[in-house]
């Protein structure tokens, strides 16, 4: 048995390694699950908020340990027990704060108290990570000769948390996962107390206290188990644990209608789906105002509590589908072979049925949605595929007469910015290229987007389409048609020019159902802005100017919104923000009832400034308190302090500047942010843990050179690997991802424990401070990486990460001398 005893009689044996493993698993699982809970209760960009607060907790633990080194002395086993208990209680307590004191992002500009609530969330939700990080920091300081194994237990436990994040949400639900985290942390307490009881059985005075800790641990484990069991049996947890949904999300609006109820709620690894039954569901995007009847849809589908799509029963009257803009495709292509991409509630499947399609294929990545809509259409011979659009298109070689990219989102004002950070690989140039390549001779690609004023969302879809067409050497001016209703814009894209007969058919359709032509090969000014009249034909002007300009880059630079076509390296379709908008945003601050005063994207920049301030404080304060200590030591050790700062500062930056863009980049390959988050973290943490175990026996300088070299070629490896394997099944894609990341993770796991070991040989008192520097700079880097990815693209962020590791390589002679 591997044990090491410190000078106060505490042991670093299997029970401690197991405890660190369990606490790390609990907190990492909590972190991943919290990103999902925030996406459901608030909006997606809070995922980076969660990553930063987790790292803040770890960084703070190092600073506290540096200020109070006595924490790593005395009976460490007892301190481990208290910290395990604190972790378990804070996991439950922070979640209760989250649901009982909800944060209102829409009111932050007019209600300053919301800033305090955000800070409250930030503090309380970081506590589990603080206590867990303090456990690791204490053992790193108390047992410097065991740094590699302690760090390995931490990383391997974290990787286990990633694995659990794949399977547990579908079993016990998102709230049940929180309870599971509490139980795992309590189990770490139970193991430690039982082990300590065994080795001190003769000390009667401590038995009552230890028995109390055992009972408390069993109480927490039992409570966790009961809530998980309740969800498995009843599909819900206790009412006082229910998640609080923002009043501005679609689900909250729908439930305000009289007698509206949630008939079912289900979870999988990346989403929560709610089915609402109500007489007041009205969500048929683009329906012509000429439709004379009321559509009585009784059931609606919400994913992550937003984006209502009504569930269409094909046995109902489908007459209304003829009044939808996408129905023009069925006028142009009788009895077509149709591809419906992400049908959501099934509206475009119903349109295809009404259009007398001879064959209908659908692609839906969310198995919860598929399980809901598939029984409605089981008698119609429809081919359902449970995979992402990009994976299906790469695997399938069929061509189609009509391909329609379903509109799955509800209308969101463009200046909200609430979805700016959302990676959407359906609306990139590469994605449009793949759809166009799957069109049959004369086939039509149909895209619907919401109308915004000034033109932005629909214009960006148009710019993406014409860029893809240009890359395919398609005659853009003659192969695309754009028309609009009163709230929706539609694009018709072909590989061959529209014929005179097709253009005449389109004009008849638009006239019959009161839509307006915006762009076509022979459009004339006197036939635009006829039915849905605007003061100025802004859509026609923007589309005409873009398609006829000789310098599209200048057009995008001068346009008030960011409407440049997104690519796979920057797949942020909903990011319309430009820094030139800042003066008007500041002018409207406090006057608008919108997320973060009207520019949700700015939350990333503001969070970056906050984390820089907090992290700097965490690094500087311990130095200020230790200034007198350093005043009397040798000059070479003062120099060492500077080198230690740079070494662990760059390591903290580098790790996150690699990790965050890898997660974002692999969303395309794995199909969803939750899959990418869990797989990347699992791979990096698992193999970093293995690398840590070998850190004492491998040359650090050579290791970092290999790491930098691998990072430089990694974008090429990903490009080729994704291109070849994106059509594989999800388990195979996950396995390929793990294989691609395994050498990277192994190499990334070596510099930190190697540096800690070298520091333990020279100045052990700096170990907690180094732990704090690494955590604090990781806080900044997690937000900085997201910010840079939007502005520069994933590959640039990876290159910056490689340069940080190169800086670490340059410092090695001074650290290890």
Tab-separated table of C-alpha atoms in Angstrom, residues 262-636:
chain	number	residue	atom	x	y	z
A	262	UNK	CA	-46.639	20.730	-18.727
A	263	UNK	CA	-47.696	17.210	-19.678
A	264	UNK	CA	-44.175	15.741	-19.697
A	265	UNK	CA	-40.560	16.662	-19.030
A	266	UNK	CA	-37.599	14.581	-20.141
A	267	UNK	CA	-33.820	14.981	-20.101
A	268	UNK	CA	-30.871	13.679	-22.032
A	269	UNK	CA	-27.170	14.489	-21.864
A	270	UNK	CA	-27.563	17.842	-23.609
A	271	UNK	CA	-31.147	19.072	-23.297
A	272	UNK	CA	-34.397	19.202	-21.395
A	273	UNK	CA	-37.616	18.838	-23.384
A	274	UNK	CA	-41.035	19.933	-22.141
A	275	UNK	CA	-44.384	19.189	-23.777
A	276	UNK	CA	-47.005	21.820	-22.988
A	277	UNK	CA	-50.736	21.320	-23.514
A	278	UNK	CA	-52.680	24.528	-24.066
A	279	UNK	CA	-55.470	26.036	-26.159
A	280	UNK	CA	-53.363	29.143	-26.765
A	281	UNK	CA	-50.389	27.868	-28.738
A	282	UNK	CA	-49.840	30.034	-31.822
A	283	UNK	CA	-46.510	29.310	-33.471
A	284	UNK	CA	-46.645	28.766	-37.226
A	285	UNK	CA	-43.746	30.934	-38.483
A	286	UNK	CA	-44.317	32.716	-41.788
A	287	UNK	CA	-48.019	31.903	-42.189
A	288	UNK	CA	-49.589	34.279	-44.686
A	289	UNK	CA	-52.086	36.735	-43.248
A	290	UNK	CA	-54.468	35.577	-45.954
A	291	UNK	CA	-55.099	32.296	-44.178
A	292	UNK	CA	-58.707	32.736	-43.021
A	293	UNK	CA	-58.889	30.222	-40.154
A	294	UNK	CA	-57.463	29.716	-36.660
A	295	UNK	CA	-55.011	26.861	-36.215
A	296	UNK	CA	-55.832	25.071	-32.985
A	297	UNK	CA	-52.588	23.373	-32.068
A	298	UNK	CA	-52.993	21.869	-28.622
A	299	UNK	CA	-49.448	20.668	-27.879
A	300	UNK	CA	-46.170	22.519	-28.046
A	301	UNK	CA	-42.592	21.388	-27.688
A	302	UNK	CA	-39.884	23.366	-25.848
A	303	UNK	CA	-36.183	22.505	-25.689
A	304	UNK	CA	-34.241	24.064	-22.820
A	305	UNK	CA	-37.444	25.965	-21.925
A	306	UNK	CA	-37.385	28.053	-25.099
A	307	UNK	CA	-38.238	28.080	-28.815
A	308	UNK	CA	-41.825	26.872	-28.995
A	309	UNK	CA	-42.661	24.565	-31.889
A	310	UNK	CA	-46.192	23.221	-32.094
A	311	UNK	CA	-46.584	19.492	-32.589
A	312	UNK	CA	-48.388	18.940	-35.884
A	313	UNK	CA	-50.642	15.898	-36.151
A	314	UNK	CA	-50.682	14.818	-39.831
A	315	UNK	CA	-54.224	13.495	-39.418
A	316	UNK	CA	-55.483	17.028	-38.800
A	317	UNK	CA	-56.407	19.399	-41.610
A	318	UNK	CA	-53.127	20.457	-43.278
A	319	UNK	CA	-54.707	23.088	-45.508
A	320	UNK	CA	-52.798	25.827	-43.697
A	321	UNK	CA	-49.463	24.499	-44.987
A	322	UNK	CA	-50.268	25.880	-48.445
A	323	UNK	CA	-50.064	29.381	-46.942
A	324	UNK	CA	-46.505	28.918	-45.698
A	325	UNK	CA	-43.611	30.441	-47.699
A	326	UNK	CA	-41.759	27.118	-48.023
A	327	UNK	CA	-44.714	25.622	-49.879
A	328	UNK	CA	-43.533	27.384	-53.062
A	329	UNK	CA	-40.882	24.639	-53.359
A	330	UNK	CA	-43.691	22.100	-53.885
A	331	UNK	CA	-45.222	24.257	-56.628
A	332	UNK	CA	-41.859	24.206	-58.382
A	333	UNK	CA	-41.071	20.512	-57.775
A	334	UNK	CA	-44.137	18.230	-57.972
A	335	UNK	CA	-43.922	14.881	-56.121
A	336	UNK	CA	-40.426	15.599	-54.836
A	337	UNK	CA	-37.885	13.664	-52.861
A	338	UNK	CA	-37.472	15.810	-49.727
A	339	UNK	CA	-34.853	16.256	-47.014
A	340	UNK	CA	-36.134	17.975	-43.850
A	341	UNK	CA	-33.261	19.123	-41.649
A	342	UNK	CA	-34.109	19.269	-37.933
A	343	UNK	CA	-37.936	19.235	-38.153
A	344	UNK	CA	-38.326	19.925	-34.407
A	345	UNK	CA	-42.140	19.819	-33.896
A	346	UNK	CA	-42.707	18.403	-37.379
A	347	UNK	CA	-44.075	21.467	-39.215
A	348	UNK	CA	-41.923	20.973	-42.311
A	349	UNK	CA	-42.735	17.256	-42.363
A	350	UNK	CA	-46.424	18.186	-42.495
A	351	UNK	CA	-45.691	20.645	-45.323
A	352	UNK	CA	-43.866	17.908	-47.238
A	353	UNK	CA	-46.819	15.541	-46.794
A	354	UNK	CA	-49.250	18.203	-47.972
A	355	UNK	CA	-46.950	18.829	-50.944
A	356	UNK	CA	-47.484	15.257	-52.176
A	357	UNK	CA	-43.850	14.231	-51.658
A	358	UNK	CA	-42.927	10.792	-52.900
A	359	UNK	CA	-40.167	10.324	-50.303
A	360	UNK	CA	-39.372	12.227	-47.093
A	361	UNK	CA	-36.122	11.945	-45.138
A	362	UNK	CA	-35.624	13.787	-41.853
A	363	UNK	CA	-32.486	14.456	-39.825
A	364	UNK	CA	-32.938	15.222	-36.118
A	365	UNK	CA	-30.007	15.070	-33.648
A	366	UNK	CA	-32.110	15.216	-30.477
A	367	UNK	CA	-33.441	11.758	-29.628
A	368	UNK	CA	-36.046	13.258	-27.270
A	369	UNK	CA	-37.613	15.182	-30.155
A	370	UNK	CA	-37.407	12.161	-32.414
A	371	UNK	CA	-39.156	9.964	-29.857
A	372	UNK	CA	-41.930	12.564	-29.662
A	373	UNK	CA	-42.654	13.195	-33.345
A	374	UNK	CA	-41.875	9.768	-34.794
A	375	UNK	CA	-45.086	8.091	-33.519
A	376	UNK	CA	-47.159	10.825	-35.209
A	377	UNK	CA	-45.754	9.941	-38.631
A	378	UNK	CA	-45.132	6.205	-38.354
A	379	UNK	CA	-47.809	5.389	-40.965
A	380	UNK	CA	-46.365	7.665	-43.646
A	381	UNK	CA	-43.154	5.859	-44.581
A	382	UNK	CA	-40.871	8.684	-43.470
A	383	UNK	CA	-37.170	7.950	-43.005
A	384	UNK	CA	-36.012	9.274	-39.628
A	385	UNK	CA	-32.325	9.722	-38.849
A	386	UNK	CA	-31.079	10.474	-35.333
A	387	UNK	CA	-27.907	12.404	-36.135
A	388	UNK	CA	-26.680	15.888	-36.892
A	389	UNK	CA	-27.187	17.531	-40.254
A	390	UNK	CA	-23.448	17.649	-40.979
A	391	UNK	CA	-22.888	14.016	-40.027
A	392	UNK	CA	-25.800	12.839	-42.180
A	393	UNK	CA	-24.746	14.876	-45.217
A	394	UNK	CA	-21.208	13.561	-45.037
A	395	UNK	CA	-22.357	9.952	-44.681
A	396	UNK	CA	-25.285	9.988	-47.100
A	397	UNK	CA	-24.693	10.369	-50.833
A	398	UNK	CA	-28.341	10.729	-51.902
A	399	UNK	CA	-29.552	13.826	-53.711
A	400	UNK	CA	-32.877	15.573	-53.144
A	401	UNK	CA	-35.353	17.684	-55.070
A	402	UNK	CA	-36.029	19.826	-52.006
A	403	UNK	CA	-33.852	20.354	-48.937
A	404	UNK	CA	-35.322	22.537	-46.222
A	405	UNK	CA	-33.458	23.807	-43.191
A	406	UNK	CA	-36.252	24.102	-40.641
A	407	UNK	CA	-36.537	27.253	-38.552
A	408	UNK	CA	-36.247	25.926	-35.006
A	409	UNK	CA	-35.836	29.185	-33.075
A	410	UNK	CA	-38.464	31.733	-32.128
A	411	UNK	CA	-38.067	35.422	-32.868
A	412	UNK	CA	-35.402	37.126	-30.731
A	413	UNK	CA	-34.584	40.827	-31.297
A	414	UNK	CA	-31.146	41.098	-32.828
A	415	UNK	CA	-29.880	43.573	-30.220
A	416	UNK	CA	-30.512	41.159	-27.366
A	417	UNK	CA	-27.250	39.397	-28.008
A	418	UNK	CA	-28.444	36.557	-25.777
A	419	UNK	CA	-27.380	33.974	-28.372
A	420	UNK	CA	-24.174	35.661	-29.541
A	421	UNK	CA	-21.977	32.938	-28.052
A	422	UNK	CA	-23.982	30.061	-29.521
A	423	UNK	CA	-22.023	27.950	-32.001
A	424	UNK	CA	-24.356	26.977	-34.846
A	425	UNK	CA	-22.743	24.728	-37.423
A	426	UNK	CA	-25.933	24.567	-39.523
A	427	UNK	CA	-25.532	28.178	-40.650
A	428	UNK	CA	-21.958	28.279	-41.886
A	429	UNK	CA	-20.609	28.509	-45.408
A	430	UNK	CA	-19.351	24.931	-45.196
A	431	UNK	CA	-22.777	23.673	-44.071
A	432	UNK	CA	-24.574	25.421	-46.937
A	433	UNK	CA	-22.011	23.995	-49.355
A	434	UNK	CA	-22.805	20.474	-48.191
A	435	UNK	CA	-26.555	20.955	-48.586
A	436	UNK	CA	-26.131	22.452	-52.056
A	437	UNK	CA	-23.961	19.470	-53.047
A	438	UNK	CA	-26.902	17.179	-52.125
A	439	UNK	CA	-29.367	18.887	-54.470
A	440	UNK	CA	-30.554	16.950	-57.493
A	441	UNK	CA	-30.671	18.516	-60.939
A	442	UNK	CA	-32.959	21.508	-60.515
A	443	UNK	CA	-33.206	20.898	-56.753
A	444	UNK	CA	-34.060	23.710	-54.314
A	445	UNK	CA	-32.576	24.536	-50.923
A	446	UNK	CA	-35.070	26.453	-48.738
A	447	UNK	CA	-33.977	28.625	-45.800
A	448	UNK	CA	-36.288	30.679	-43.569
A	449	UNK	CA	-35.077	33.333	-41.109
A	450	UNK	CA	-36.760	36.018	-39.043
A	451	UNK	CA	-36.940	39.589	-40.304
A	452	UNK	CA	-35.081	42.179	-38.225
A	453	UNK	CA	-34.854	45.928	-38.686
A	454	UNK	CA	-32.412	46.929	-39.967
A	455	UNK	CA	-31.848	43.778	-41.979
A	456	UNK	CA	-29.400	41.502	-40.175
A	457	UNK	CA	-30.483	37.924	-39.456
A	458	UNK	CA	-31.952	37.229	-42.897
A	459	UNK	CA	-29.211	39.245	-44.603
A	460	UNK	CA	-26.591	37.101	-42.894
A	461	UNK	CA	-28.296	33.942	-44.157
A	462	UNK	CA	-28.237	35.532	-47.622
A	463	UNK	CA	-24.523	36.395	-47.359
A	464	UNK	CA	-23.783	32.843	-46.203
A	465	UNK	CA	-25.729	31.403	-49.129
A	466	UNK	CA	-24.108	33.520	-51.843
A	467	UNK	CA	-20.625	32.885	-50.419
A	468	UNK	CA	-21.235	29.125	-50.519
A	469	UNK	CA	-22.572	29.436	-54.060
A	470	UNK	CA	-19.526	31.410	-55.177
A	471	UNK	CA	-17.258	28.712	-53.743
A	472	UNK	CA	-19.190	26.168	-55.831
A	473	UNK	CA	-18.839	28.301	-58.994
A	474	UNK	CA	-22.607	28.814	-59.154
A	475	UNK	CA	-24.072	31.762	-61.073
A	476	UNK	CA	-25.204	33.594	-57.938
A	477	UNK	CA	-27.280	36.346	-59.571
A	478	UNK	CA	-29.467	33.833	-61.417
A	479	UNK	CA	-29.628	30.996	-58.886
A	480	UNK	CA	-31.119	32.607	-55.774
A	481	UNK	CA	-34.514	34.128	-55.018
A	482	UNK	CA	-35.472	35.972	-51.819
A	483	UNK	CA	-38.983	36.937	-50.701
A	484	UNK	CA	-40.637	37.878	-47.426
A	485	UNK	CA	-43.876	37.984	-45.499
A	486	UNK	CA	-44.590	40.293	-42.600
A	487	UNK	CA	-42.166	38.603	-40.176
A	488	UNK	CA	-40.211	35.938	-42.069
A	489	UNK	CA	-37.776	35.961	-44.976
A	490	UNK	CA	-37.274	32.981	-47.310
A	491	UNK	CA	-34.363	32.038	-49.577
A	492	UNK	CA	-34.639	29.656	-52.541
A	493	UNK	CA	-31.215	28.420	-53.658
A	494	UNK	CA	-30.416	26.326	-56.752
A	495	UNK	CA	-27.336	25.016	-58.484
A	496	UNK	CA	-28.766	25.873	-61.915
A	497	UNK	CA	-30.392	29.184	-62.928
A	498	UNK	CA	-34.117	29.625	-62.322
A	499	UNK	CA	-36.065	29.202	-65.556
A	500	UNK	CA	-38.562	31.741	-66.868
A	501	UNK	CA	-41.383	29.342	-66.011
A	502	UNK	CA	-40.114	28.928	-62.427
A	503	UNK	CA	-39.826	32.680	-61.936
A	504	UNK	CA	-43.370	33.177	-63.239
A	505	UNK	CA	-44.637	30.437	-60.903
A	506	UNK	CA	-42.927	32.138	-57.962
A	507	UNK	CA	-44.596	35.462	-58.820
A	508	UNK	CA	-48.028	33.819	-58.969
A	509	UNK	CA	-47.455	32.164	-55.584
A	510	UNK	CA	-46.318	35.436	-54.018
A	511	UNK	CA	-49.337	37.265	-55.393
A	512	UNK	CA	-51.818	34.595	-54.271
A	513	UNK	CA	-50.513	34.482	-50.694
A	514	UNK	CA	-49.379	38.123	-50.267
A	515	UNK	CA	-45.641	37.673	-50.022
A	516	UNK	CA	-43.160	40.242	-51.373
A	517	UNK	CA	-40.308	39.587	-53.782
A	518	UNK	CA	-37.011	40.982	-52.490
A	519	UNK	CA	-34.432	39.560	-54.885
A	520	UNK	CA	-34.571	37.508	-58.060
A	521	UNK	CA	-32.700	37.310	-61.346
A	522	UNK	CA	-35.139	39.755	-63.010
A	523	UNK	CA	-36.609	41.625	-60.047
A	524	UNK	CA	-37.854	45.150	-60.728
A	525	UNK	CA	-38.296	47.948	-58.204
A	526	UNK	CA	-41.999	48.349	-58.999
A	527	UNK	CA	-42.789	44.783	-57.855
A	528	UNK	CA	-41.197	44.957	-54.413
A	529	UNK	CA	-42.773	46.206	-51.178
A	530	UNK	CA	-46.325	45.589	-52.460
A	531	UNK	CA	-48.156	43.505	-49.832
A	532	UNK	CA	-46.242	43.856	-46.569
A	533	UNK	CA	-45.387	47.517	-47.033
A	534	UNK	CA	-42.377	49.144	-45.340
A	535	UNK	CA	-41.516	52.857	-45.291
A	536	UNK	CA	-38.313	51.976	-47.127
A	537	UNK	CA	-37.530	48.744	-49.035
A	538	UNK	CA	-34.597	48.044	-46.705
A	539	UNK	CA	-34.299	44.330	-47.488
A	540	UNK	CA	-34.296	44.880	-51.246
A	541	UNK	CA	-31.670	47.614	-50.928
A	542	UNK	CA	-29.372	45.554	-48.688
A	543	UNK	CA	-29.645	42.381	-50.817
A	544	UNK	CA	-29.159	44.281	-54.067
A	545	UNK	CA	-26.136	46.179	-52.757
A	546	UNK	CA	-24.485	43.039	-51.397
A	547	UNK	CA	-24.944	40.881	-54.459
A	548	UNK	CA	-23.800	43.563	-56.906
A	549	UNK	CA	-20.863	44.998	-54.969
A	550	UNK	CA	-17.337	44.265	-56.174
A	551	UNK	CA	-15.936	44.495	-52.640
A	552	UNK	CA	-18.019	42.447	-50.235
A	553	UNK	CA	-15.468	42.908	-47.447
A	554	UNK	CA	-16.038	46.666	-47.607
A	555	UNK	CA	-19.807	46.112	-47.519
A	556	UNK	CA	-19.523	43.979	-44.370
A	557	UNK	CA	-17.138	46.498	-42.762
A	558	UNK	CA	-19.479	49.448	-43.410
A	559	UNK	CA	-22.743	47.705	-42.472
A	560	UNK	CA	-24.036	48.609	-38.970
A	561	UNK	CA	-24.358	44.940	-37.931
A	562	UNK	CA	-21.969	42.023	-38.332
A	563	UNK	CA	-23.530	40.145	-41.274
A	564	UNK	CA	-20.363	38.589	-42.710
A	565	UNK	CA	-20.841	34.888	-43.550
A	566	UNK	CA	-19.776	32.660	-40.621
A	567	UNK	CA	-17.507	29.682	-41.218
A	568	UNK	CA	-16.699	26.562	-39.238
A	569	UNK	CA	-13.768	28.381	-37.622
A	570	UNK	CA	-16.138	31.112	-36.316
A	571	UNK	CA	-19.629	29.542	-36.346
A	572	UNK	CA	-21.397	32.349	-34.462
A	573	UNK	CA	-24.349	33.040	-36.760
A	574	UNK	CA	-26.254	34.974	-34.067
A	575	UNK	CA	-23.327	37.257	-33.256
A	576	UNK	CA	-24.273	40.534	-34.942
A	577	UNK	CA	-22.439	42.863	-32.575
A	578	UNK	CA	-19.851	45.356	-33.857
A	579	UNK	CA	-17.819	47.637	-31.646
A	580	UNK	CA	-19.121	50.623	-33.614
A	581	UNK	CA	-22.488	49.988	-31.908
A	582	UNK	CA	-21.013	50.689	-28.482
A	583	UNK	CA	-21.861	54.448	-28.280
A	584	UNK	CA	-25.552	53.817	-28.990
A	585	UNK	CA	-25.618	50.933	-26.493
A	586	UNK	CA	-24.112	53.147	-23.790
A	587	UNK	CA	-26.590	55.875	-24.634
A	588	UNK	CA	-29.488	53.434	-24.203
A	589	UNK	CA	-28.137	51.867	-21.007
A	590	UNK	CA	-30.748	51.966	-18.278
A	591	UNK	CA	-33.502	52.844	-20.747
A	592	UNK	CA	-34.077	49.444	-22.353
A	593	UNK	CA	-35.529	46.255	-20.884
A	594	UNK	CA	-33.145	43.884	-22.587
A	595	UNK	CA	-30.356	41.500	-21.582
A	596	UNK	CA	-27.410	43.503	-20.311
A	597	UNK	CA	-28.833	46.786	-21.578
A	598	UNK	CA	-29.237	45.620	-25.161
A	599	UNK	CA	-25.972	43.832	-25.973
A	600	UNK	CA	-25.739	40.403	-24.437
A	601	UNK	CA	-22.406	39.868	-26.156
A	602	UNK	CA	-20.880	42.498	-23.901
A	603	UNK	CA	-21.384	40.167	-20.942
A	604	UNK	CA	-18.307	38.300	-22.186
A	605	UNK	CA	-16.215	41.450	-22.236
A	606	UNK	CA	-17.513	42.660	-18.858
A	607	UNK	CA	-16.935	39.209	-17.345
A	608	UNK	CA	-13.391	39.283	-18.738
A	609	UNK	CA	-12.699	42.591	-16.960
A	610	UNK	CA	-14.211	41.282	-13.712
A	611	UNK	CA	-12.196	38.072	-13.800
A	612	UNK	CA	-8.991	39.992	-14.549
A	613	UNK	CA	-9.581	42.155	-11.480
A	614	UNK	CA	-10.531	39.241	-9.211
A	615	UNK	CA	-7.680	37.044	-10.429
A	616	UNK	CA	-5.113	39.817	-10.034
A	617	UNK	CA	-6.337	40.355	-6.487
A	618	UNK	CA	-6.008	36.650	-5.675
A	619	UNK	CA	-2.424	36.633	-6.935
A	620	UNK	CA	-1.261	39.948	-5.491
A	621	UNK	CA	-2.748	39.793	-1.970
A	622	UNK	CA	-0.705	36.738	-0.858
A	623	UNK	CA	2.451	38.495	-2.104
A	624	UNK	CA	1.612	41.645	-0.158
A	625	UNK	CA	1.224	39.639	3.021
A	626	UNK	CA	4.456	37.769	2.346
A	627	UNK	CA	6.479	40.843	1.409
A	628	UNK	CA	8.312	40.893	4.719
A	629	UNK	CA	9.106	37.211	4.379
A	630	UNK	CA	10.696	37.747	0.958
A	631	UNK	CA	12.548	40.868	2.182
A	632	UNK	CA	15.003	38.827	4.188
A	633	UNK	CA	15.687	35.976	1.814
A	634	UNK	CA	18.472	35.654	-0.696
A	635	UNK	CA	18.295	37.580	-3.975
A	636	UNK	CA	18.163	34.398	-6.053
